[in-house]
Amino acid sequence: MAKIKKKIKTIKVDADKCNGCRACEVICSAFHATPKYSSVNPARSRIQVITHRLKDIWLPVFAGEYTPAECMGRETYVIDGKEYEECGFCRAACPARDRFIEPDSGLPLRCDMCEDDPPQEKPLCVQVCLNDVLIFEEREEEVEEEENLDVLEVGLKSLVDKYGFDKLVDTFARMSQKG
Ligand code: SF4
Protein backbone atom coordinates (compact mmCIF):
# COMPACT_ATOMS: atom_id res chain seq x y z
CA MET A 1 0.00 0.00 0.00
CA ALA A 2 1.34 3.49 -0.92
CA LYS A 3 2.53 5.83 1.83
CA ILE A 4 1.22 9.39 1.92
CA LYS A 5 1.80 12.43 4.14
CA LYS A 6 -1.21 13.19 6.24
CA LYS A 7 -2.10 15.86 8.78
CA ILE A 8 -3.02 14.07 11.99
CA LYS A 9 -5.31 16.05 14.27
CA THR A 10 -5.87 14.94 17.83
CA ILE A 11 -7.48 16.32 20.96
CA LYS A 12 -5.75 15.47 24.21
CA VAL A 13 -8.01 15.31 27.25
CA ASP A 14 -6.86 16.49 30.68
CA ALA A 15 -9.82 14.98 32.52
CA ASP A 16 -8.69 16.16 35.96
CA LYS A 17 -9.55 19.75 34.93
CA CYS A 18 -13.08 18.97 33.70
CA ASN A 19 -15.94 20.30 35.85
CA GLY A 20 -18.73 18.74 33.80
CA CYS A 21 -20.17 22.05 32.52
CA ARG A 22 -21.00 20.30 29.18
CA ALA A 23 -20.45 23.42 27.08
CA CYS A 24 -18.50 21.17 24.69
CA GLU A 25 -21.58 18.98 24.12
CA VAL A 26 -23.81 22.01 23.57
CA ILE A 27 -21.60 23.65 20.93
CA CYS A 28 -20.88 20.35 19.15
CA SER A 29 -24.56 19.43 18.80
CA ALA A 30 -25.43 22.98 17.68
CA PHE A 31 -22.64 23.12 15.06
CA HIS A 32 -23.65 19.75 13.61
CA ALA A 33 -27.41 20.49 13.64
CA THR A 34 -29.27 20.87 10.35
CA PRO A 35 -29.54 23.78 9.67
CA LYS A 36 -26.44 24.78 11.63
CA TYR A 37 -27.08 26.16 15.15
CA SER A 38 -30.84 25.48 14.79
CA SER A 39 -30.99 23.14 17.80
CA VAL A 40 -29.08 21.87 20.82
CA ASN A 41 -29.29 18.22 21.80
CA PRO A 42 -26.32 16.75 23.69
CA ALA A 43 -27.46 13.25 22.64
CA ARG A 44 -26.33 14.26 19.16
CA SER A 45 -22.96 15.55 20.32
CA ARG A 46 -19.76 13.91 19.08
CA ILE A 47 -18.13 14.60 22.41
CA GLN A 48 -19.92 13.24 25.47
CA VAL A 49 -19.03 13.82 29.08
CA ILE A 50 -19.39 10.75 31.27
CA THR A 51 -20.36 11.97 34.71
CA HIS A 52 -20.53 10.29 38.10
CA ARG A 53 -20.99 13.15 40.52
CA LEU A 54 -20.64 11.04 43.66
CA LYS A 55 -17.38 9.54 42.40
CA ASP A 56 -16.11 12.96 41.19
CA ILE A 57 -15.78 11.64 37.64
CA TRP A 58 -16.11 13.94 34.62
CA LEU A 59 -14.67 12.31 31.55
CA PRO A 60 -15.04 13.87 28.08
CA VAL A 61 -14.89 11.22 25.32
CA PHE A 62 -14.90 11.81 21.55
CA ALA A 63 -16.84 9.72 19.05
CA GLY A 64 -14.46 7.50 17.09
CA GLU A 65 -14.96 4.78 14.50
CA TYR A 66 -18.23 2.91 14.12
CA THR A 67 -18.00 -0.81 14.79
CA PRO A 68 -20.79 -3.28 13.93
CA ALA A 69 -19.72 -5.81 16.59
CA GLU A 70 -19.66 -5.67 20.38
CA CYS A 71 -16.21 -6.23 21.82
CA MET A 72 -15.44 -9.24 24.02
CA GLY A 73 -13.56 -7.52 26.81
CA ARG A 74 -15.25 -5.24 29.31
CA GLU A 75 -12.83 -3.76 31.77
CA THR A 76 -13.20 -1.58 34.83
CA TYR A 77 -10.43 0.95 35.28
CA VAL A 78 -9.32 2.38 38.62
CA ILE A 79 -7.22 5.53 38.25
CA ASP A 80 -6.25 7.68 41.23
CA GLY A 81 -8.81 5.81 43.32
CA LYS A 82 -11.67 6.58 40.89
CA GLU A 83 -13.44 3.63 39.31
CA TYR A 84 -14.43 4.15 35.67
CA GLU A 85 -17.26 2.12 34.15
CA GLU A 86 -16.62 -0.58 31.57
CA CYS A 87 -16.69 1.02 28.12
CA GLY A 88 -15.98 4.40 29.80
CA PHE A 89 -12.94 5.25 27.68
CA CYS A 90 -14.18 3.60 24.50
CA ARG A 91 -14.76 5.98 21.56
CA ALA A 92 -16.60 3.57 19.28
CA ALA A 93 -20.24 3.81 18.25
CA CYS A 94 -21.28 0.18 18.72
CA PRO A 95 -24.45 -1.92 19.14
CA ALA A 96 -23.85 -2.42 22.89
CA ARG A 97 -24.95 1.07 23.95
CA ASP A 98 -26.65 4.30 22.87
CA ARG A 99 -23.59 6.53 23.06
CA PHE A 100 -22.56 8.16 19.77
CA ILE A 101 -25.68 6.93 18.00
CA GLU A 102 -27.84 9.68 16.48
CA PRO A 103 -31.12 9.34 18.42
CA ASP A 104 -33.57 9.79 15.52
CA SER A 105 -31.84 8.02 12.64
CA GLY A 106 -29.80 5.46 14.59
CA LEU A 107 -26.76 6.43 12.52
CA PRO A 108 -23.32 6.44 14.16
CA LEU A 109 -21.74 9.77 15.05
CA ARG A 110 -18.05 10.48 14.58
CA CYS A 111 -15.91 13.48 15.55
CA ASP A 112 -14.88 15.34 12.37
CA MET A 113 -12.77 17.99 14.15
CA CYS A 114 -15.33 20.57 12.93
CA GLU A 115 -13.88 20.38 9.42
CA ASP A 116 -17.42 20.64 8.10
CA ASP A 117 -18.52 23.78 6.26
CA PRO A 118 -17.36 26.36 7.38
CA PRO A 119 -14.20 24.56 8.61
CA GLN A 120 -12.98 25.75 12.00
CA GLU A 121 -9.35 26.48 12.81
CA LYS A 122 -9.75 24.43 15.99
CA PRO A 123 -12.64 22.13 16.95
CA LEU A 124 -15.35 24.21 18.62
CA CYS A 125 -15.34 22.13 21.82
CA VAL A 126 -11.67 23.10 22.28
CA GLN A 127 -12.57 26.76 21.74
CA VAL A 128 -15.41 26.83 24.28
CA CYS A 129 -13.75 24.82 27.06
CA LEU A 130 -12.66 27.48 29.55
CA ASN A 131 -10.84 24.98 31.76
CA ASP A 132 -8.24 23.94 29.13
CA VAL A 133 -9.36 20.33 29.39
CA LEU A 134 -9.24 19.82 25.62
CA ILE A 135 -5.89 20.41 23.94
CA PHE A 136 -5.83 20.44 20.13
CA GLU A 137 -2.69 19.07 18.44
CA GLU A 138 -1.77 18.86 14.77
CA ARG A 139 1.22 17.05 13.22
CA GLU A 140 2.25 15.60 9.88
CA GLU A 141 2.83 11.85 9.62
CA GLU A 142 3.60 9.37 6.88
CA VAL A 143 0.78 6.84 6.82
CA GLU A 144 -0.45 4.08 4.54
CA GLU A 145 -3.09 5.28 2.12
CA GLU A 146 -6.43 3.94 3.22
CA GLU A 147 -9.83 3.70 1.71
CA ASN A 148 -11.71 6.76 2.92
CA LEU A 149 -15.40 6.09 3.41
CA ASP A 150 -17.42 9.28 3.49
CA VAL A 151 -20.07 9.96 6.14
CA LEU A 152 -22.92 8.71 3.93
CA GLU A 153 -21.15 5.40 3.23
CA VAL A 154 -20.37 4.85 6.91
CA GLY A 155 -24.02 5.58 7.76
CA LEU A 156 -25.37 3.24 5.08
CA LYS A 157 -22.93 0.51 6.10
CA SER A 158 -24.14 0.74 9.70
CA LEU A 159 -27.78 0.46 8.55
CA VAL A 160 -26.93 -2.59 6.41
CA ASP A 161 -25.21 -4.19 9.41
CA LYS A 162 -28.22 -3.44 11.60
CA TYR A 163 -31.16 -4.28 9.33
CA GLY A 164 -29.67 -6.33 6.47
CA PHE A 165 -29.22 -5.32 2.83
CA ASP A 166 -32.55 -6.73 1.55
CA LYS A 167 -34.63 -4.86 4.14
CA LEU A 168 -32.91 -1.59 3.24
CA VAL A 169 -33.50 -2.12 -0.48
CA ASP A 170 -37.20 -2.86 0.24
CA THR A 171 -37.44 0.32 2.31
CA PHE A 172 -35.82 2.47 -0.40
CA ALA A 173 -38.17 0.93 -2.99
CA ARG A 174 -41.24 1.74 -0.84
CA MET A 175 -39.99 5.28 -0.19
CA SER A 176 -39.42 5.95 -3.88
CA GLN A 177 -42.98 4.78 -4.69
CA LYS A 178 -44.40 7.18 -2.09
CA GLY A 179 -42.16 10.07 -3.16
FE1 SF4 B 1 -15.40 19.54 30.69
FE2 SF4 B 1 -14.49 21.55 29.15
FE3 SF4 B 1 -16.53 20.01 28.27
FE4 SF4 B 1 -16.93 21.76 30.30
S1 SF4 B 1 -16.40 22.27 28.14
S2 SF4 B 1 -17.60 19.58 30.20
S3 SF4 B 1 -14.94 21.65 31.37
S4 SF4 B 1 -14.42 19.33 28.67
PDB file of C-alpha atoms and ligand atoms in Angstrom:
ATOM      1  CA  MET A   1       0.000   0.000   0.000  1.00  0.00           C
ATOM      2  CA  ALA A   2       1.343   3.490  -0.920  1.00  0.00           C
ATOM      3  CA  LYS A   3       2.525   5.834   1.830  1.00  0.00           C
ATOM      4  CA  ILE A   4       1.222   9.395   1.917  1.00  0.00           C
ATOM      5  CA  LYS A   5       1.803  12.434   4.139  1.00  0.00           C
ATOM      6  CA  LYS A   6      -1.210  13.191   6.236  1.00  0.00           C
ATOM      7  CA  LYS A   7      -2.096  15.859   8.776  1.00  0.00           C
ATOM      8  CA  ILE A   8      -3.019  14.070  11.985  1.00  0.00           C
ATOM      9  CA  LYS A   9      -5.311  16.046  14.267  1.00  0.00           C
ATOM     10  CA  THR A  10      -5.866  14.941  17.831  1.00  0.00           C
ATOM     11  CA  ILE A  11      -7.482  16.315  20.961  1.00  0.00           C
ATOM     12  CA  LYS A  12      -5.747  15.472  24.209  1.00  0.00           C
ATOM     13  CA  VAL A  13      -8.014  15.313  27.250  1.00  0.00           C
ATOM     14  CA  ASP A  14      -6.858  16.485  30.678  1.00  0.00           C
ATOM     15  CA  ALA A  15      -9.823  14.978  32.518  1.00  0.00           C
ATOM     16  CA  ASP A  16      -8.694  16.165  35.965  1.00  0.00           C
ATOM     17  CA  LYS A  17      -9.552  19.754  34.933  1.00  0.00           C
ATOM     18  CA  CYS A  18     -13.081  18.969  33.701  1.00  0.00           C
ATOM     19  CA  ASN A  19     -15.939  20.301  35.845  1.00  0.00           C
ATOM     20  CA  GLY A  20     -18.732  18.743  33.797  1.00  0.00           C
ATOM     21  CA  CYS A  21     -20.174  22.045  32.516  1.00  0.00           C
ATOM     22  CA  ARG A  22     -21.002  20.298  29.181  1.00  0.00           C
ATOM     23  CA  ALA A  23     -20.447  23.424  27.085  1.00  0.00           C
ATOM     24  CA  CYS A  24     -18.505  21.174  24.688  1.00  0.00           C
ATOM     25  CA  GLU A  25     -21.582  18.975  24.123  1.00  0.00           C
ATOM     26  CA  VAL A  26     -23.808  22.008  23.569  1.00  0.00           C
ATOM     27  CA  ILE A  27     -21.598  23.651  20.928  1.00  0.00           C
ATOM     28  CA  CYS A  28     -20.881  20.355  19.155  1.00  0.00           C
ATOM     29  CA  SER A  29     -24.557  19.431  18.802  1.00  0.00           C
ATOM     30  CA  ALA A  30     -25.431  22.983  17.680  1.00  0.00           C
ATOM     31  CA  PHE A  31     -22.641  23.118  15.057  1.00  0.00           C
ATOM     32  CA  HIS A  32     -23.653  19.751  13.610  1.00  0.00           C
ATOM     33  CA  ALA A  33     -27.412  20.493  13.644  1.00  0.00           C
ATOM     34  CA  THR A  34     -29.272  20.875  10.351  1.00  0.00           C
ATOM     35  CA  PRO A  35     -29.538  23.784   9.671  1.00  0.00           C
ATOM     36  CA  LYS A  36     -26.440  24.785  11.633  1.00  0.00           C
ATOM     37  CA  TYR A  37     -27.082  26.163  15.147  1.00  0.00           C
ATOM     38  CA  SER A  38     -30.838  25.480  14.792  1.00  0.00           C
ATOM     39  CA  SER A  39     -30.992  23.143  17.805  1.00  0.00           C
ATOM     40  CA  VAL A  40     -29.079  21.871  20.817  1.00  0.00           C
ATOM     41  CA  ASN A  41     -29.289  18.225  21.795  1.00  0.00           C
ATOM     42  CA  PRO A  42     -26.319  16.750  23.688  1.00  0.00           C
ATOM     43  CA  ALA A  43     -27.462  13.247  22.645  1.00  0.00           C
ATOM     44  CA  ARG A  44     -26.329  14.263  19.156  1.00  0.00           C
ATOM     45  CA  SER A  45     -22.957  15.548  20.323  1.00  0.00           C
ATOM     46  CA  ARG A  46     -19.756  13.907  19.084  1.00  0.00           C
ATOM     47  CA  ILE A  47     -18.130  14.600  22.414  1.00  0.00           C
ATOM     48  CA  GLN A  48     -19.917  13.245  25.466  1.00  0.00           C
ATOM     49  CA  VAL A  49     -19.027  13.816  29.078  1.00  0.00           C
ATOM     50  CA  ILE A  50     -19.386  10.750  31.272  1.00  0.00           C
ATOM     51  CA  THR A  51     -20.355  11.968  34.705  1.00  0.00           C
ATOM     52  CA  HIS A  52     -20.531  10.295  38.101  1.00  0.00           C
ATOM     53  CA  ARG A  53     -20.990  13.150  40.515  1.00  0.00           C
ATOM     54  CA  LEU A  54     -20.636  11.039  43.658  1.00  0.00           C
ATOM     55  CA  LYS A  55     -17.383   9.540  42.402  1.00  0.00           C
ATOM     56  CA  ASP A  56     -16.110  12.955  41.188  1.00  0.00           C
ATOM     57  CA  ILE A  57     -15.776  11.640  37.636  1.00  0.00           C
ATOM     58  CA  TRP A  58     -16.115  13.941  34.623  1.00  0.00           C
ATOM     59  CA  LEU A  59     -14.675  12.311  31.553  1.00  0.00           C
ATOM     60  CA  PRO A  60     -15.041  13.870  28.084  1.00  0.00           C
ATOM     61  CA  VAL A  61     -14.887  11.216  25.323  1.00  0.00           C
ATOM     62  CA  PHE A  62     -14.904  11.807  21.547  1.00  0.00           C
ATOM     63  CA  ALA A  63     -16.835   9.717  19.047  1.00  0.00           C
ATOM     64  CA  GLY A  64     -14.456   7.497  17.088  1.00  0.00           C
ATOM     65  CA  GLU A  65     -14.957   4.782  14.497  1.00  0.00           C
ATOM     66  CA  TYR A  66     -18.225   2.914  14.120  1.00  0.00           C
ATOM     67  CA  THR A  67     -17.998  -0.814  14.790  1.00  0.00           C
ATOM     68  CA  PRO A  68     -20.789  -3.277  13.927  1.00  0.00           C
ATOM     69  CA  ALA A  69     -19.716  -5.807  16.594  1.00  0.00           C
ATOM     70  CA  GLU A  70     -19.663  -5.666  20.379  1.00  0.00           C
ATOM     71  CA  CYS A  71     -16.211  -6.229  21.817  1.00  0.00           C
ATOM     72  CA  MET A  72     -15.439  -9.243  24.015  1.00  0.00           C
ATOM     73  CA  GLY A  73     -13.557  -7.523  26.815  1.00  0.00           C
ATOM     74  CA  ARG A  74     -15.254  -5.240  29.306  1.00  0.00           C
ATOM     75  CA  GLU A  75     -12.829  -3.763  31.767  1.00  0.00           C
ATOM     76  CA  THR A  76     -13.198  -1.583  34.828  1.00  0.00           C
ATOM     77  CA  TYR A  77     -10.429   0.954  35.283  1.00  0.00           C
ATOM     78  CA  VAL A  78      -9.317   2.383  38.619  1.00  0.00           C
ATOM     79  CA  ILE A  79      -7.224   5.531  38.251  1.00  0.00           C
ATOM     80  CA  ASP A  80      -6.250   7.678  41.233  1.00  0.00           C
ATOM     81  CA  GLY A  81      -8.811   5.812  43.320  1.00  0.00           C
ATOM     82  CA  LYS A  82     -11.674   6.585  40.895  1.00  0.00           C
ATOM     83  CA  GLU A  83     -13.440   3.633  39.309  1.00  0.00           C
ATOM     84  CA  TYR A  84     -14.431   4.145  35.672  1.00  0.00           C
ATOM     85  CA  GLU A  85     -17.261   2.118  34.148  1.00  0.00           C
ATOM     86  CA  GLU A  86     -16.620  -0.578  31.574  1.00  0.00           C
ATOM     87  CA  CYS A  87     -16.688   1.022  28.118  1.00  0.00           C
ATOM     88  CA  GLY A  88     -15.979   4.400  29.804  1.00  0.00           C
ATOM     89  CA  PHE A  89     -12.942   5.253  27.683  1.00  0.00           C
ATOM     90  CA  CYS A  90     -14.176   3.603  24.495  1.00  0.00           C
ATOM     91  CA  ARG A  91     -14.758   5.981  21.565  1.00  0.00           C
ATOM     92  CA  ALA A  92     -16.597   3.571  19.277  1.00  0.00           C
ATOM     93  CA  ALA A  93     -20.238   3.811  18.250  1.00  0.00           C
ATOM     94  CA  CYS A  94     -21.278   0.178  18.717  1.00  0.00           C
ATOM     95  CA  PRO A  95     -24.450  -1.923  19.142  1.00  0.00           C
ATOM     96  CA  ALA A  96     -23.846  -2.415  22.894  1.00  0.00           C
ATOM     97  CA  ARG A  97     -24.954   1.072  23.950  1.00  0.00           C
ATOM     98  CA  ASP A  98     -26.654   4.298  22.868  1.00  0.00           C
ATOM     99  CA  ARG A  99     -23.591   6.528  23.056  1.00  0.00           C
ATOM    100  CA  PHE A 100     -22.559   8.156  19.771  1.00  0.00           C
ATOM    101  CA  ILE A 101     -25.684   6.932  18.003  1.00  0.00           C
ATOM    102  CA  GLU A 102     -27.836   9.684  16.481  1.00  0.00           C
ATOM    103  CA  PRO A 103     -31.119   9.336  18.423  1.00  0.00           C
ATOM    104  CA  ASP A 104     -33.567   9.790  15.516  1.00  0.00           C
ATOM    105  CA  SER A 105     -31.843   8.018  12.638  1.00  0.00           C
ATOM    106  CA  GLY A 106     -29.802   5.464  14.595  1.00  0.00           C
ATOM    107  CA  LEU A 107     -26.755   6.433  12.519  1.00  0.00           C
ATOM    108  CA  PRO A 108     -23.315   6.435  14.160  1.00  0.00           C
ATOM    109  CA  LEU A 109     -21.740   9.770  15.054  1.00  0.00           C
ATOM    110  CA  ARG A 110     -18.048  10.482  14.577  1.00  0.00           C
ATOM    111  CA  CYS A 111     -15.913  13.480  15.547  1.00  0.00           C
ATOM    112  CA  ASP A 112     -14.882  15.336  12.372  1.00  0.00           C
ATOM    113  CA  MET A 113     -12.769  17.989  14.148  1.00  0.00           C
ATOM    114  CA  CYS A 114     -15.330  20.566  12.931  1.00  0.00           C
ATOM    115  CA  GLU A 115     -13.883  20.384   9.423  1.00  0.00           C
ATOM    116  CA  ASP A 116     -17.417  20.637   8.105  1.00  0.00           C
ATOM    117  CA  ASP A 117     -18.524  23.785   6.256  1.00  0.00           C
ATOM    118  CA  PRO A 118     -17.361  26.361   7.377  1.00  0.00           C
ATOM    119  CA  PRO A 119     -14.199  24.560   8.614  1.00  0.00           C
ATOM    120  CA  GLN A 120     -12.976  25.749  12.004  1.00  0.00           C
ATOM    121  CA  GLU A 121      -9.345  26.478  12.809  1.00  0.00           C
ATOM    122  CA  LYS A 122      -9.748  24.426  15.990  1.00  0.00           C
ATOM    123  CA  PRO A 123     -12.642  22.133  16.948  1.00  0.00           C
ATOM    124  CA  LEU A 124     -15.352  24.212  18.621  1.00  0.00           C
ATOM    125  CA  CYS A 125     -15.341  22.130  21.816  1.00  0.00           C
ATOM    126  CA  VAL A 126     -11.666  23.096  22.275  1.00  0.00           C
ATOM    127  CA  GLN A 127     -12.570  26.757  21.742  1.00  0.00           C
ATOM    128  CA  VAL A 128     -15.411  26.828  24.282  1.00  0.00           C
ATOM    129  CA  CYS A 129     -13.751  24.821  27.055  1.00  0.00           C
ATOM    130  CA  LEU A 130     -12.657  27.477  29.550  1.00  0.00           C
ATOM    131  CA  ASN A 131     -10.836  24.978  31.758  1.00  0.00           C
ATOM    132  CA  ASP A 132      -8.237  23.945  29.132  1.00  0.00           C
ATOM    133  CA  VAL A 133      -9.356  20.328  29.386  1.00  0.00           C
ATOM    134  CA  LEU A 134      -9.244  19.823  25.625  1.00  0.00           C
ATOM    135  CA  ILE A 135      -5.890  20.408  23.938  1.00  0.00           C
ATOM    136  CA  PHE A 136      -5.828  20.435  20.130  1.00  0.00           C
ATOM    137  CA  GLU A 137      -2.689  19.072  18.437  1.00  0.00           C
ATOM    138  CA  GLU A 138      -1.766  18.857  14.773  1.00  0.00           C
ATOM    139  CA  ARG A 139       1.221  17.055  13.222  1.00  0.00           C
ATOM    140  CA  GLU A 140       2.247  15.603   9.877  1.00  0.00           C
ATOM    141  CA  GLU A 141       2.831  11.853   9.621  1.00  0.00           C
ATOM    142  CA  GLU A 142       3.601   9.372   6.884  1.00  0.00           C
ATOM    143  CA  VAL A 143       0.777   6.836   6.820  1.00  0.00           C
ATOM    144  CA  GLU A 144      -0.446   4.082   4.537  1.00  0.00           C
ATOM    145  CA  GLU A 145      -3.094   5.280   2.122  1.00  0.00           C
ATOM    146  CA  GLU A 146      -6.433   3.941   3.220  1.00  0.00           C
ATOM    147  CA  GLU A 147      -9.831   3.697   1.708  1.00  0.00           C
ATOM    148  CA  ASN A 148     -11.707   6.755   2.922  1.00  0.00           C
ATOM    149  CA  LEU A 149     -15.402   6.093   3.414  1.00  0.00           C
ATOM    150  CA  ASP A 150     -17.423   9.284   3.490  1.00  0.00           C
ATOM    151  CA  VAL A 151     -20.067   9.964   6.140  1.00  0.00           C
ATOM    152  CA  LEU A 152     -22.917   8.712   3.929  1.00  0.00           C
ATOM    153  CA  GLU A 153     -21.145   5.405   3.227  1.00  0.00           C
ATOM    154  CA  VAL A 154     -20.365   4.847   6.907  1.00  0.00           C
ATOM    155  CA  GLY A 155     -24.021   5.576   7.763  1.00  0.00           C
ATOM    156  CA  LEU A 156     -25.369   3.236   5.084  1.00  0.00           C
ATOM    157  CA  LYS A 157     -22.927   0.514   6.099  1.00  0.00           C
ATOM    158  CA  SER A 158     -24.141   0.742   9.698  1.00  0.00           C
ATOM    159  CA  LEU A 159     -27.776   0.463   8.549  1.00  0.00           C
ATOM    160  CA  VAL A 160     -26.929  -2.585   6.406  1.00  0.00           C
ATOM    161  CA  ASP A 161     -25.210  -4.185   9.406  1.00  0.00           C
ATOM    162  CA  LYS A 162     -28.219  -3.435  11.604  1.00  0.00           C
ATOM    163  CA  TYR A 163     -31.157  -4.279   9.332  1.00  0.00           C
ATOM    164  CA  GLY A 164     -29.667  -6.326   6.474  1.00  0.00           C
ATOM    165  CA  PHE A 165     -29.215  -5.322   2.826  1.00  0.00           C
ATOM    166  CA  ASP A 166     -32.548  -6.728   1.550  1.00  0.00           C
ATOM    167  CA  LYS A 167     -34.628  -4.859   4.139  1.00  0.00           C
ATOM    168  CA  LEU A 168     -32.907  -1.587   3.239  1.00  0.00           C
ATOM    169  CA  VAL A 169     -33.495  -2.116  -0.480  1.00  0.00           C
ATOM    170  CA  ASP A 170     -37.200  -2.860   0.240  1.00  0.00           C
ATOM    171  CA  THR A 171     -37.440   0.320   2.312  1.00  0.00           C
ATOM    172  CA  PHE A 172     -35.823   2.470  -0.396  1.00  0.00           C
ATOM    173  CA  ALA A 173     -38.169   0.933  -2.987  1.00  0.00           C
ATOM    174  CA  ARG A 174     -41.244   1.735  -0.838  1.00  0.00           C
ATOM    175  CA  MET A 175     -39.987   5.283  -0.188  1.00  0.00           C
ATOM    176  CA  SER A 176     -39.419   5.948  -3.885  1.00  0.00           C
ATOM    177  CA  GLN A 177     -42.976   4.780  -4.690  1.00  0.00           C
ATOM    178  CA  LYS A 178     -44.401   7.182  -2.087  1.00  0.00           C
ATOM    179  CA  GLY A 179     -42.165  10.065  -3.161  1.00  0.00           C
TER     180      GLY A 179
HETATM  181 FE1  SF4 B   1     -15.401  19.539  30.688  1.00  0.00          FE
HETATM  182 FE2  SF4 B   1     -14.495  21.551  29.153  1.00  0.00          FE
HETATM  183 FE3  SF4 B   1     -16.528  20.009  28.267  1.00  0.00          FE
HETATM  184 FE4  SF4 B   1     -16.929  21.760  30.296  1.00  0.00          FE
HETATM  185  S1  SF4 B   1     -16.402  22.268  28.141  1.00  0.00           S
HETATM  186  S2  SF4 B   1     -17.602  19.578  30.198  1.00  0.00           S
HETATM  187  S3  SF4 B   1     -14.945  21.652  31.374  1.00  0.00           S
HETATM  188  S4  SF4 B   1     -14.417  19.335  28.666  1.00  0.00           S
END
